Coordinates of C-alpha atoms and ligand atoms in Angstrom, one line a residue:
Chain A
M267 CA 99.2 83.4 99.1
S268 CA 102.2 81.1 100.0
S269 CA 101.6 78.4 102.5
D270 CA 105.5 77.5 102.5
L271 CA 106.8 79.6 105.1
S272 CA 110.3 78.4 105.4
G273 CA 111.8 81.4 104.0
H274 CA 110.3 83.5 106.8
F275 CA 111.2 81.4 109.5
H276 CA 115.0 81.2 108.4
D277 CA 114.9 84.8 108.2
M278 CA 113.3 85.1 111.7
A279 CA 115.6 82.4 113.1
L280 CA 118.9 84.8 111.8
S281 CA 117.1 87.7 113.9
M282 CA 116.7 85.4 117.0
F283 CA 120.3 84.5 116.6
V284 CA 121.5 88.0 116.4
A285 CA 119.1 88.7 119.8
Y286 CA 121.2 86.0 121.2
K287 CA 124.4 87.6 120.8
A288 CA 123.1 90.9 122.0
L289 CA 122.3 88.8 125.6
L290 CA 125.7 87.5 125.4
F291 CA 126.9 91.2 125.2
N292 CA 124.5 92.2 128.2
E293 CA 121.7 93.7 126.1
T294 CA 118.0 92.9 126.2
P295 CA 117.7 90.2 123.5
V296 CA 115.4 91.8 120.9
A297 CA 116.8 92.3 117.4
C298 CA 116.0 92.5 113.8
I299 CA 117.5 91.7 110.3
V300 CA 116.4 94.0 107.3
K301 CA 115.8 92.3 104.1
N302 CA 115.7 94.3 100.4
T303 CA 113.0 92.7 98.7
K304 CA 114.2 93.8 95.4
T305 CA 117.7 91.8 95.8
G306 CA 117.0 89.2 98.4
E307 CA 119.9 90.3 100.3
V308 CA 119.9 91.2 104.4
T309 CA 121.5 94.5 104.3
S310 CA 121.4 95.3 107.9
I311 CA 120.8 94.0 111.4
G312 CA 120.1 95.8 114.7
Y313 CA 120.0 94.6 118.3
N314 CA 119.1 96.4 121.5
Y315 CA 121.9 98.8 122.3
T316 CA 120.2 100.7 125.3
N317 CA 122.5 99.4 128.0
T318 CA 125.7 100.1 126.2
S319 CA 124.9 103.5 124.8
L320 CA 123.0 104.6 128.0
N321 CA 120.2 105.8 125.4
G322 CA 116.8 104.4 126.0
T323 CA 116.0 105.1 122.4
Q324 CA 118.6 102.6 121.0
H325 CA 116.1 99.8 120.2
A326 CA 117.1 97.2 117.5
E327 CA 115.2 99.0 114.7
F328 CA 117.0 102.2 115.2
I329 CA 120.4 100.4 115.2
A330 CA 119.4 98.7 112.0
M331 CA 117.9 101.8 110.1
Q332 CA 120.6 104.1 110.9
R333 CA 123.1 102.3 108.9
F334 CA 121.0 103.7 106.0
K335 CA 121.0 107.1 107.0
D336 CA 123.3 108.5 104.3
Q337 CA 122.4 106.0 101.7
D338 CA 120.3 106.3 98.9
V339 CA 117.9 103.8 99.9
N340 CA 114.0 103.2 99.1
Y341 CA 112.7 102.3 102.1
K342 CA 109.6 100.6 100.5
D343 CA 111.9 97.9 99.4
L344 CA 112.7 97.0 102.9
V345 CA 111.3 94.2 105.1
V346 CA 112.2 94.0 108.8
Y347 CA 112.1 90.7 110.7
V348 CA 112.3 91.5 114.4
T349 CA 111.9 89.1 117.2
V350 CA 109.5 91.1 119.3
E351 CA 106.5 93.5 117.9
P352 CA 107.9 97.1 117.3
C353 CA 107.3 99.4 120.3
I354 CA 105.3 102.6 119.8
M355 CA 108.4 104.6 119.3
C356 CA 110.0 102.2 116.6
A357 CA 106.6 101.8 115.0
S358 CA 106.1 105.5 114.5
F359 CA 109.9 106.0 113.4
L360 CA 109.3 102.9 110.8
R361 CA 106.2 104.8 109.5
Q362 CA 108.1 108.0 109.0
L363 CA 110.9 106.2 107.1
G364 CA 108.2 104.6 104.7
I365 CA 109.1 101.0 105.5
G366 CA 107.9 98.2 103.1
K367 CA 106.5 95.7 105.7
V368 CA 107.2 94.0 109.1
Y369 CA 107.3 90.7 110.5
Y370 CA 107.5 90.2 114.2
G371 CA 107.6 87.1 116.5
C372 CA 106.0 88.0 119.9
G373 CA 103.7 90.5 120.5
N374 CA 104.8 93.3 122.9
D375 CA 102.2 93.5 125.6
R376 CA 103.5 96.8 127.4
F377 CA 104.5 98.9 124.5
G378 CA 103.4 97.2 121.2
G379 CA 102.7 99.9 118.5
T380 CA 101.7 97.7 115.6
G381 CA 98.6 96.2 117.2
T382 CA 98.9 95.4 121.0
V383 CA 98.8 98.8 122.7
L384 CA 98.3 101.2 119.6
S385 CA 97.9 100.6 116.1
V386 CA 100.5 103.5 115.1
H387 CA 101.5 101.3 111.7
D388 CA 97.8 101.8 110.2
D389 CA 96.4 104.4 112.3
P390 CA 94.6 106.5 109.3
N391 CA 95.2 110.0 111.4
L392 CA 98.9 109.9 111.2
G393 CA 99.4 110.8 107.7
E394 CA 101.4 109.0 105.2
G395 CA 103.6 105.7 105.6
R396 CA 100.9 103.0 106.6
Y397 CA 102.3 99.5 106.6
E398 CA 101.8 96.0 107.3
S399 CA 103.0 94.5 110.6
I400 CA 102.6 90.7 110.7
G401 CA 103.3 88.6 113.8
G402 CA 103.5 85.0 115.2
I403 CA 106.6 83.6 113.3
M404 CA 108.7 82.0 116.1
R405 CA 106.4 83.6 118.7
T406 CA 107.6 81.4 121.5
E407 CA 111.3 81.7 120.8
G408 CA 111.0 85.6 120.9
I409 CA 109.6 85.1 124.3
Q410 CA 111.8 82.5 125.6
L411 CA 114.9 84.8 124.8
L412 CA 113.3 87.5 126.9
R413 CA 112.5 85.1 129.7
N414 CA 116.3 84.0 129.7
F415 CA 117.4 87.7 130.1
Y416 CA 114.8 88.3 133.0
I417 CA 115.7 85.2 134.7
Q418 CA 119.3 86.6 134.6
E419 CA 118.6 89.8 135.7
N420 CA 116.6 88.6 138.9
E421 CA 119.4 86.2 139.7
S422 CA 122.0 88.9 139.3
A423 CA 120.5 91.4 141.6
P424 CA 122.1 92.1 144.9
Q425 CA 119.0 91.1 146.8
P426 CA 116.4 88.7 145.3
K427 CA 114.0 91.0 143.6
I428 CA 110.2 90.5 143.9
K429 CA 109.1 88.6 141.1
K430 CA 107.9 91.5 138.7
N431 CA 106.3 89.0 136.5
K432 CA 105.1 85.6 137.5
E433 CA 104.8 84.2 134.0
I434 CA 108.8 84.5 133.7
E435 CA 109.2 81.6 135.8
T436 CA 106.6 79.6 134.3
K437 CA 107.0 77.2 131.5
E438 CA 103.8 77.9 129.5
F439 CA 103.3 80.8 127.2
P440 CA 100.6 83.1 127.1
R441 CA 98.0 82.6 124.5
N442 CA 98.9 82.9 120.8
E443 CA 96.7 86.1 119.6
F444 CA 97.0 87.5 116.1
K445 CA 96.6 91.0 116.2
F446 CA 95.7 91.6 112.6
S447 CA 92.8 90.7 110.5
E448 CA 91.8 87.4 109.3
D449 CA 92.1 88.5 105.9
Q450 CA 95.7 89.5 106.6
F451 CA 96.1 86.2 108.2
I452 CA 95.0 84.1 104.9
E453 CA 97.1 86.5 102.7
N454 CA 100.2 85.8 104.6
Y455 CA 99.9 82.4 106.1
G456 CA 97.6 80.6 103.9
K457 CA 94.0 79.4 104.0
E458 CA 95.1 76.3 105.4
R459 CA 96.1 77.5 108.4
I460 CA 92.9 79.4 109.3
P461 CA 92.4 77.0 112.3
L462 CA 95.3 78.7 114.0
Y463 CA 93.7 82.2 113.9
N464 CA 91.3 81.7 116.6
D465 CA 93.0 78.6 118.4
G466 CA 95.4 80.4 120.9
V467 CA 97.3 77.4 121.9
K468 CA 99.1 76.1 118.7
E469 CA 102.0 77.9 116.8
L470 CA 102.8 78.6 113.3
T471 CA 105.3 76.3 111.5
P472 CA 107.2 76.7 108.5
V473 CA 105.4 73.9 106.6
F474 CA 101.8 73.3 107.4
G475 CA 101.3 70.0 109.6
K476 CA 105.1 69.6 110.2
G477 CA 106.7 70.5 113.3
Y478 CA 110.2 71.9 113.7
S479 CA 113.2 72.8 115.9
V480 CA 115.2 75.9 115.7
H481 CA 118.0 73.5 115.0
D482 CA 116.5 73.0 111.4
L483 CA 116.2 76.6 110.5
I484 CA 119.5 77.8 110.4
D485 CA 123.4 76.8 109.8
I486 CA 126.5 78.1 111.0
S487 CA 127.3 79.7 107.3
S488 CA 123.9 81.5 107.2
V489 CA 124.5 83.2 110.7
K490 CA 128.2 84.1 109.8
A491 CA 127.1 85.6 106.6
L492 CA 125.0 88.4 108.2
P493 CA 126.7 91.8 107.9
Y494 CA 127.9 93.7 110.8
L495 CA 127.0 90.8 113.3
E496 CA 130.9 89.2 114.0
Q497 CA 132.2 92.7 113.7
E498 CA 130.2 94.3 116.2
L499 CA 129.3 91.5 118.6
G500 CA 132.2 88.8 118.3
E501 CA 133.2 85.8 116.4
I502 CA 130.4 83.0 116.1
T503 CA 131.1 79.5 116.7
Q504 CA 129.4 76.2 116.1
D505 CA 129.2 75.9 119.9
Q506 CA 127.5 79.0 120.3
L507 CA 125.0 78.4 117.7
N508 CA 124.3 74.7 119.3
E509 CA 123.8 76.4 122.6
F510 CA 121.4 79.0 121.2
C511 CA 119.0 76.2 119.6
D512 CA 119.3 74.6 123.0
L513 CA 117.2 77.5 124.6
F514 CA 113.8 76.8 122.9
F515 CA 111.2 74.0 123.0
N516 CA 110.2 72.4 119.8
I517 CA 107.1 72.4 118.1
H518 CA 104.7 69.2 117.3
D519 CA 103.5 68.4 113.9
N520 CA 100.0 69.7 115.1
G521 CA 101.8 73.2 116.3
E522 CA 101.7 72.2 119.8
I523 CA 104.8 73.0 121.9
N524 CA 106.8 70.3 123.1
Y525 CA 107.1 71.5 126.7
D526 CA 108.8 67.9 127.6
K527 CA 112.0 68.8 125.6
P528 CA 114.7 69.7 128.3
I529 CA 115.9 73.1 127.3
R530 CA 119.0 74.9 128.7
K531 CA 118.9 78.3 130.7
Y532 CA 121.3 81.0 129.8
N533 CA 123.6 82.2 133.0
A534 CA 125.0 85.2 132.8
K535 CA 127.6 84.7 135.6
K536 CA 129.0 81.5 134.6
R537 CA 129.0 82.9 131.1
H538 CA 128.0 79.7 129.7
L539 CA 124.7 77.6 129.6
E540 CA 123.8 75.3 132.1
E541 CA 120.9 72.5 132.4
Chain B
M134 CA 93.4 136.3 135.2
K135 CA 90.2 134.2 135.9
T136 CA 90.7 132.0 139.0
S137 CA 88.2 129.1 140.1
K138 CA 86.1 129.6 143.2
N139 CA 87.3 126.5 144.6
S140 CA 90.9 127.2 144.0
E141 CA 93.1 127.8 147.2
N142 CA 95.6 129.6 144.9
E143 CA 95.2 132.8 142.8
H144 CA 97.4 131.7 140.1
V145 CA 95.6 128.2 139.7
N146 CA 92.8 127.9 137.1
L147 CA 91.2 124.6 138.2
E148 CA 88.7 124.5 135.5
Q149 CA 90.9 125.1 132.4
G150 CA 93.7 123.4 134.1
I151 CA 96.1 126.7 133.7
L152 CA 98.8 128.0 136.0
Y153 CA 100.0 131.5 136.2
G154 CA 98.1 132.2 133.0
V155 CA 100.7 130.7 131.0
L156 CA 101.1 126.8 131.5
K157 CA 98.3 125.0 130.4
Q158 CA 98.0 121.1 131.6
I159 CA 97.4 118.7 128.8
R160 CA 96.0 115.5 129.7
A161 CA 93.6 112.7 128.8
N162 CA 90.0 114.5 129.4
E163 CA 87.2 113.0 131.1
D164 CA 85.8 111.5 128.2
Q165 CA 89.1 109.8 127.1
I166 CA 89.6 108.4 130.6
S167 CA 88.7 104.9 130.3
E168 CA 85.8 103.8 132.7
K169 CA 87.6 100.4 132.7
P170 CA 90.3 100.7 135.2
T171 CA 93.9 99.4 135.0
L172 CA 93.8 96.4 137.5
V173 CA 96.5 95.1 140.0
S174 CA 96.4 92.1 142.2
V175 CA 96.4 92.4 145.9
W176 CA 96.6 90.1 148.8
Y177 CA 93.5 90.1 151.4
C178 CA 93.3 88.2 154.4
D179 CA 90.0 87.3 156.4
I180 CA 90.2 87.9 160.1
N181 CA 88.2 87.8 163.4
P182 CA 87.0 91.6 163.7
K183 CA 88.4 91.6 167.2
D184 CA 92.0 91.3 165.4
T185 CA 91.5 94.4 163.2
Q186 CA 93.7 96.6 165.2
K187 CA 96.9 94.0 164.8
I188 CA 96.6 94.0 161.2
V189 CA 96.1 97.9 161.0
A190 CA 99.5 98.0 162.6
L191 CA 100.9 95.4 160.2
I192 CA 99.8 97.1 157.4
R193 CA 101.1 100.6 158.7
D194 CA 104.5 99.3 159.7
H195 CA 105.3 96.5 157.3
L196 CA 103.2 96.7 154.2
T197 CA 102.8 100.2 153.2
D198 CA 106.1 101.7 152.5
P199 CA 107.8 99.0 150.5
D200 CA 105.1 98.2 148.3
P201 CA 105.8 99.5 145.1
V202 CA 102.0 99.9 144.2
S203 CA 100.5 102.8 146.1
L204 CA 97.0 101.7 147.6
T205 CA 95.9 104.9 149.4
H206 CA 92.7 105.0 147.1
I207 CA 91.8 101.7 148.4
K208 CA 89.8 101.5 151.5
R209 CA 91.7 98.5 153.8
F210 CA 88.8 97.0 155.2
M211 CA 85.4 95.4 154.5
K212 CA 82.8 93.3 156.5
V213 CA 82.5 89.7 154.8
N214 CA 79.7 87.7 156.6
E215 CA 81.3 87.2 160.1
C216 CA 84.8 88.2 159.0
I217 CA 86.7 91.4 158.4
R218 CA 88.5 91.2 155.0
S219 CA 91.6 93.1 154.8
I220 CA 93.7 94.5 151.8
L221 CA 97.1 93.8 152.9
C222 CA 99.5 94.8 150.0
S223 CA 100.3 94.0 146.2
L224 CA 101.2 90.9 144.5
E225 CA 104.2 92.7 143.1
Y226 CA 105.4 93.4 146.5
I227 CA 105.1 89.8 147.9
D228 CA 104.6 86.4 147.4
E229 CA 102.4 84.3 149.4
G230 CA 104.8 82.5 151.3
K231 CA 106.5 85.8 152.4
L232 CA 103.6 87.2 153.5
I233 CA 102.4 84.5 155.6
N234 CA 105.8 84.6 157.4
L235 CA 105.4 88.4 157.9
I236 CA 101.8 87.9 159.5
H237 CA 103.0 85.2 161.9
E238 CA 106.0 87.1 162.8
H239 CA 104.3 90.4 163.4
C240 CA 101.1 89.2 164.4
P241 CA 101.2 86.1 166.4
G242 CA 98.1 84.6 167.8
V243 CA 95.9 86.3 165.1
E244 CA 93.9 83.8 163.3
I245 CA 94.0 84.2 159.5
R246 CA 90.9 82.4 158.2
S247 CA 91.9 82.8 154.6
V248 CA 94.3 84.7 152.2
G249 CA 93.8 85.1 148.8
L250 CA 94.3 87.5 145.6
I251 CA 91.8 89.9 144.2
E252 CA 91.9 92.5 141.6
V253 CA 91.3 96.3 142.3
P254 CA 92.1 99.4 140.4
R255 CA 95.4 100.5 140.4
Y256 CA 95.2 104.5 140.1
A257 CA 93.0 106.6 142.0
P258 CA 89.5 107.0 139.9
Q259 CA 89.3 110.8 138.5
T260 CA 85.7 111.5 139.3
K261 CA 83.4 110.5 142.2
D262 CA 80.9 108.7 139.9
I263 CA 83.6 106.3 138.8
T264 CA 84.9 105.8 142.3
Q265 CA 81.3 104.9 143.3
A266 CA 81.0 102.5 140.1
W267 CA 84.3 101.0 140.9
S268 CA 83.8 100.3 144.6
S269 CA 80.6 98.3 143.8
K270 CA 82.2 96.4 141.2
Y271 CA 85.7 95.5 142.5
W272 CA 86.4 97.0 146.0
P273 CA 85.4 100.0 148.0
L274 CA 87.5 103.2 147.4
A275 CA 87.9 106.1 149.0
W276 CA 87.0 109.6 147.1
K277 CA 89.0 112.5 148.5
G278 CA 88.2 115.1 146.0
N279 CA 89.4 115.4 142.5
P280 CA 93.2 114.1 142.3
N281 CA 93.8 116.7 139.5
H282 CA 92.7 119.7 141.5
Q283 CA 94.9 118.8 144.4
F284 CA 97.7 118.2 142.0
L285 CA 97.1 121.6 140.4
N286 CA 96.8 123.2 143.8
T287 CA 100.2 121.8 144.9
V288 CA 102.3 121.4 142.0
E289 CA 104.9 124.6 142.0
F290 CA 106.8 126.6 139.5
D291 CA 109.0 129.3 139.4
I292 CA 107.5 130.9 136.8
S293 CA 110.0 133.6 136.1
R294 CA 112.6 131.0 135.7
E295 CA 110.1 129.0 133.2
E296 CA 109.8 132.2 131.0
E297 CA 113.9 132.5 131.0
I298 CA 114.1 128.9 129.9
V299 CA 111.5 129.3 127.1
S300 CA 113.1 132.4 125.9
T301 CA 116.4 130.7 125.9
L302 CA 114.8 127.8 123.6
L303 CA 113.5 130.4 121.3
D304 CA 116.7 132.2 121.2
E305 CA 118.6 128.9 119.9
L306 CA 115.9 128.3 117.4
E307 CA 116.0 132.0 115.9
Q308 CA 119.9 131.5 115.7
C309 CA 119.7 128.0 114.1
I310 CA 117.0 129.6 111.5
K311 CA 119.4 132.4 110.7
K312 CA 122.3 130.0 110.1
S313 CA 120.5 127.6 108.1
K314 CA 121.2 128.1 104.1
D315 CA 117.3 128.3 103.2
S316 CA 115.7 130.0 106.0
S317 CA 112.6 130.7 104.1
D318 CA 111.1 127.1 104.5
C319 CA 110.8 126.7 108.2
S320 CA 108.6 123.8 108.3
G321 CA 110.0 121.1 110.3
V322 CA 112.3 123.5 112.2
S323 CA 112.2 123.0 116.1
A324 CA 114.4 123.1 119.0
T325 CA 114.6 121.1 122.4
L326 CA 116.1 121.8 125.6
I327 CA 116.7 119.5 128.5
A328 CA 116.9 120.5 131.9
E329 CA 117.4 119.0 135.3
N330 CA 116.1 120.0 138.8
I331 CA 119.0 120.0 141.2
N332 CA 118.4 121.3 144.7
D333 CA 115.2 123.3 143.8
S334 CA 116.8 125.0 140.6
I335 CA 116.6 124.3 137.2
K336 CA 119.7 123.7 135.4
L337 CA 120.3 123.4 131.6
K338 CA 121.8 120.3 130.3
T339 CA 121.7 120.4 126.6
I340 CA 120.0 122.3 123.6
H341 CA 119.4 121.0 120.3
A342 CA 117.9 122.3 117.0
N343 CA 116.4 120.4 114.0
T344 CA 117.1 123.0 111.1
G345 CA 114.7 121.6 108.8
S346 CA 115.7 117.9 108.0
K347 CA 112.4 115.6 107.7
T348 CA 114.1 112.4 108.7
P349 CA 113.1 111.1 111.9
Y350 CA 116.8 110.8 113.2
D351 CA 116.9 114.5 113.5
H352 CA 114.0 115.4 115.2
S353 CA 115.2 117.8 118.0
V354 CA 114.1 115.7 120.9
M355 CA 115.9 112.6 119.8
K356 CA 119.2 114.6 119.3
A357 CA 118.6 115.9 122.7
I358 CA 118.0 112.7 124.4
S359 CA 121.2 111.3 122.5
S360 CA 123.5 113.9 123.7
I361 CA 122.2 113.5 127.3
A362 CA 123.6 109.9 126.8
N363 CA 126.8 110.7 125.0
N364 CA 127.7 113.6 127.6
E365 CA 127.2 110.9 130.4
L366 CA 129.0 108.1 128.3
H367 CA 131.9 110.7 128.1
R368 CA 131.9 111.6 131.7
R369 CA 132.2 108.1 132.7
K370 CA 134.9 107.5 130.5
H371 CA 136.9 110.5 132.3
S372 CA 135.9 110.3 135.7
S373 CA 136.6 107.7 138.5
Q374 CA 133.3 108.5 140.1
E375 CA 131.1 105.6 140.5
D376 CA 128.7 104.9 137.6
G377 CA 125.4 106.2 137.8
E378 CA 122.4 103.8 137.3
G379 CA 118.7 103.4 136.0
Y380 CA 117.4 105.8 133.2
L381 CA 119.7 108.7 132.4
C382 CA 116.8 111.3 131.8
H383 CA 114.9 110.2 134.8
N384 CA 112.7 113.2 136.1
M385 CA 114.3 115.3 133.9
I386 CA 112.3 118.3 132.5
V387 CA 112.0 118.8 128.4
Y388 CA 111.1 122.0 127.0
T389 CA 110.4 121.8 123.4
T390 CA 108.8 124.3 120.5
H391 CA 106.5 122.0 119.2
E392 CA 104.4 119.0 120.4
P393 CA 106.5 116.0 119.6
C394 CA 105.7 113.3 117.1
V395 CA 104.4 109.7 118.5
M396 CA 108.2 108.5 118.2
C397 CA 109.4 111.2 120.1
C398 CA 106.9 111.2 122.8
M399 CA 107.3 107.5 123.1
A400 CA 111.1 108.1 123.2
L401 CA 110.3 110.4 126.2
V402 CA 108.2 107.7 128.0
H403 CA 111.2 105.3 127.8
S404 CA 113.7 107.8 129.0
R405 CA 111.3 108.5 131.9
I406 CA 111.3 112.1 131.7
G407 CA 109.4 114.2 134.9
R408 CA 107.7 116.7 132.7
L409 CA 107.4 118.2 129.3
V410 CA 106.5 121.9 128.3
Y411 CA 105.8 122.5 124.7
L412 CA 104.3 125.4 122.7
Q413 CA 102.7 124.8 119.3
G414 CA 100.5 121.8 118.8
T415 CA 101.1 119.7 115.6
P416 CA 98.0 118.1 114.1
P417 CA 97.4 115.7 112.7
T418 CA 100.6 114.0 113.6
G419 CA 101.6 114.9 117.3
G420 CA 101.5 112.3 120.0
L421 CA 100.0 114.3 122.9
E422 CA 96.8 116.4 122.3
S423 CA 96.7 115.4 118.4
N424 CA 96.9 111.7 119.1
Y425 CA 97.1 109.2 122.2
Q426 CA 98.1 111.6 124.8
L427 CA 101.5 109.5 125.3
G428 CA 102.8 110.6 128.6
D429 CA 99.3 110.3 130.4
R430 CA 98.4 106.9 129.5
D431 CA 98.2 104.4 132.1
G432 CA 98.9 101.2 130.3
L433 CA 102.5 102.1 129.5
N434 CA 104.2 102.1 132.9
W435 CA 105.4 105.8 132.9
K436 CA 103.8 109.2 133.0
F437 CA 105.0 112.6 132.9
Q438 CA 103.6 115.9 133.2
I439 CA 102.2 117.6 130.2
W440 CA 102.3 121.4 129.8
K441 CA 101.4 123.6 126.6
W442 CA 103.0 127.2 127.1
I443 CA 100.2 129.4 126.1
G444 CA 102.1 132.7 127.3
Q445 CA 101.5 135.1 124.6
N446 CA 104.7 136.8 124.2
E447 CA 106.5 133.4 123.7
V448 CA 103.8 131.8 121.4
H449 CA 103.7 135.0 119.0
R450 CA 107.5 134.8 118.7
L451 CA 107.3 131.1 117.8
E452 CA 104.9 132.1 115.3
S453 CA 106.9 134.9 113.8
L454 CA 109.8 132.4 113.4
V455 CA 108.3 129.3 112.2
G456 CA 104.5 130.3 111.2
K457 CA 101.3 128.9 112.9
E458 CA 100.7 125.7 110.6
S459 CA 102.6 122.4 111.2
K460 CA 101.7 121.1 107.7
A461 CA 101.0 117.5 108.7
I462 CA 105.0 117.3 109.7
N463 CA 106.3 115.1 112.2
Y464 CA 108.2 117.2 114.8
Ligands
ZN858 ZN1 111.3 100.1 120.2
ZN859 ZN1 109.7 113.5 116.4

């Protein structure tokens, strides 16, 4: 039981930044990093690649794991930090590989395969490879990235599309529901956080009782150290990292979201951020 | 061939969902069908009964075709106290401001007493009993007979062409087995063919086999989807033609030797294929009849037709190539 979640928040923030780079690349901002628990090393990254590849199966998890295809790797040693709950396809893919564990940011209401729509990760009928999938770390940031993508999509449509989802334009986030057991919650997040389990409104923070903003979680050297990222999605600058951090609300000490903080909105047409 | 009394067509067995004795429909069966409907928010308005005809015209001319949600199973009018309450269209189609403008524009003089949102079942119920239950719980629904019976009676197949394609699929599988080094172990061996219906004839687009690799990257369905994408990337690079758009495998037809695993079934949902034909079930890992019925689930935003080829010649030929049992392997 570890109550300091700073390490997990750091790793998830790295994934969030990869997702932002994917957004700059006109892809859906969903991404992951893969960490080897034996060495503590980040050995792969992945990001949604469906637009560029024209292939609807090229989700972040596929891009990340394909890099191990011809390597001798023990998938049980690998942990995936993904910004959005794996879809049903990816949940099955990771199970067939024999992945060690998954941490995800926000749930995937339409396609979530590790607890939201189906529980492919631990369905006893599907044979070997059951794994644990734990959500909620940087939940609001995962959602906020997607909102920036959909806002941009609607605004660049030739005729303004009918709003598919009213929530995209609203500020408030959907309720924070954990799709795993209370025991798993305690084991992963610590006993002192248990009031959050059924709270619905408050968010996890790296240190219990202390708020955070994304600025605190990562710096330029840690994102530059990510494998494959700059080669594949272009150079990373300090400005870019600042712009990324400005997309998000911060979280108060009590876990509530600070909706009063002015945040930026990504604008694809102008290729920069605006207030 | 046994044909049901209610069937309008000789080749249709309504009870068992079998066409021409070779294609068996695979779908969520009635006890799997949720009694809880998927709901959709729709706009209603309350009007004076004398204005009903004007609203009928408004719905017919301006609110039916452009609405992304089909509401043909919803009764449009119900008496509420002294008013008529009418279902106009879905919230997905239009917001309140635009709706009110439309009403003012096309129904001048109609007195709208109130406008609001209610939730109604999004899809037509599958049985008469459920229709009645949902009608009293949500909003009056129309029962026009079993929607699946209507589907089975109207769906069209060129069955000799289908047979030909299934044979092509098995030819490919047979060749790959012969070529592979170890042809004694046929577990995990499968083949997938993707075709497209162009001007009423089915054209083959790609065919891929997995010669027994157990890693999920090598499943024949994934390889076939990737090759459709790669061919299109190549075409766009070397052609001045305007880029296509939308989902690449949109409404394509997929033929595969085995019930695909959960990953592959969901890949087909993401790719928005039109229908799937497979020969051998793969309990306990498959994503259709064995688990979940992916492809026939309301919540996933896309459904495709699922057919199991039960023609004995082809089924026996496949069994002679790969055996009967799937041995808990993901295909
Ligand atoms: Zn996925
Ligand atoms: Zn598969």
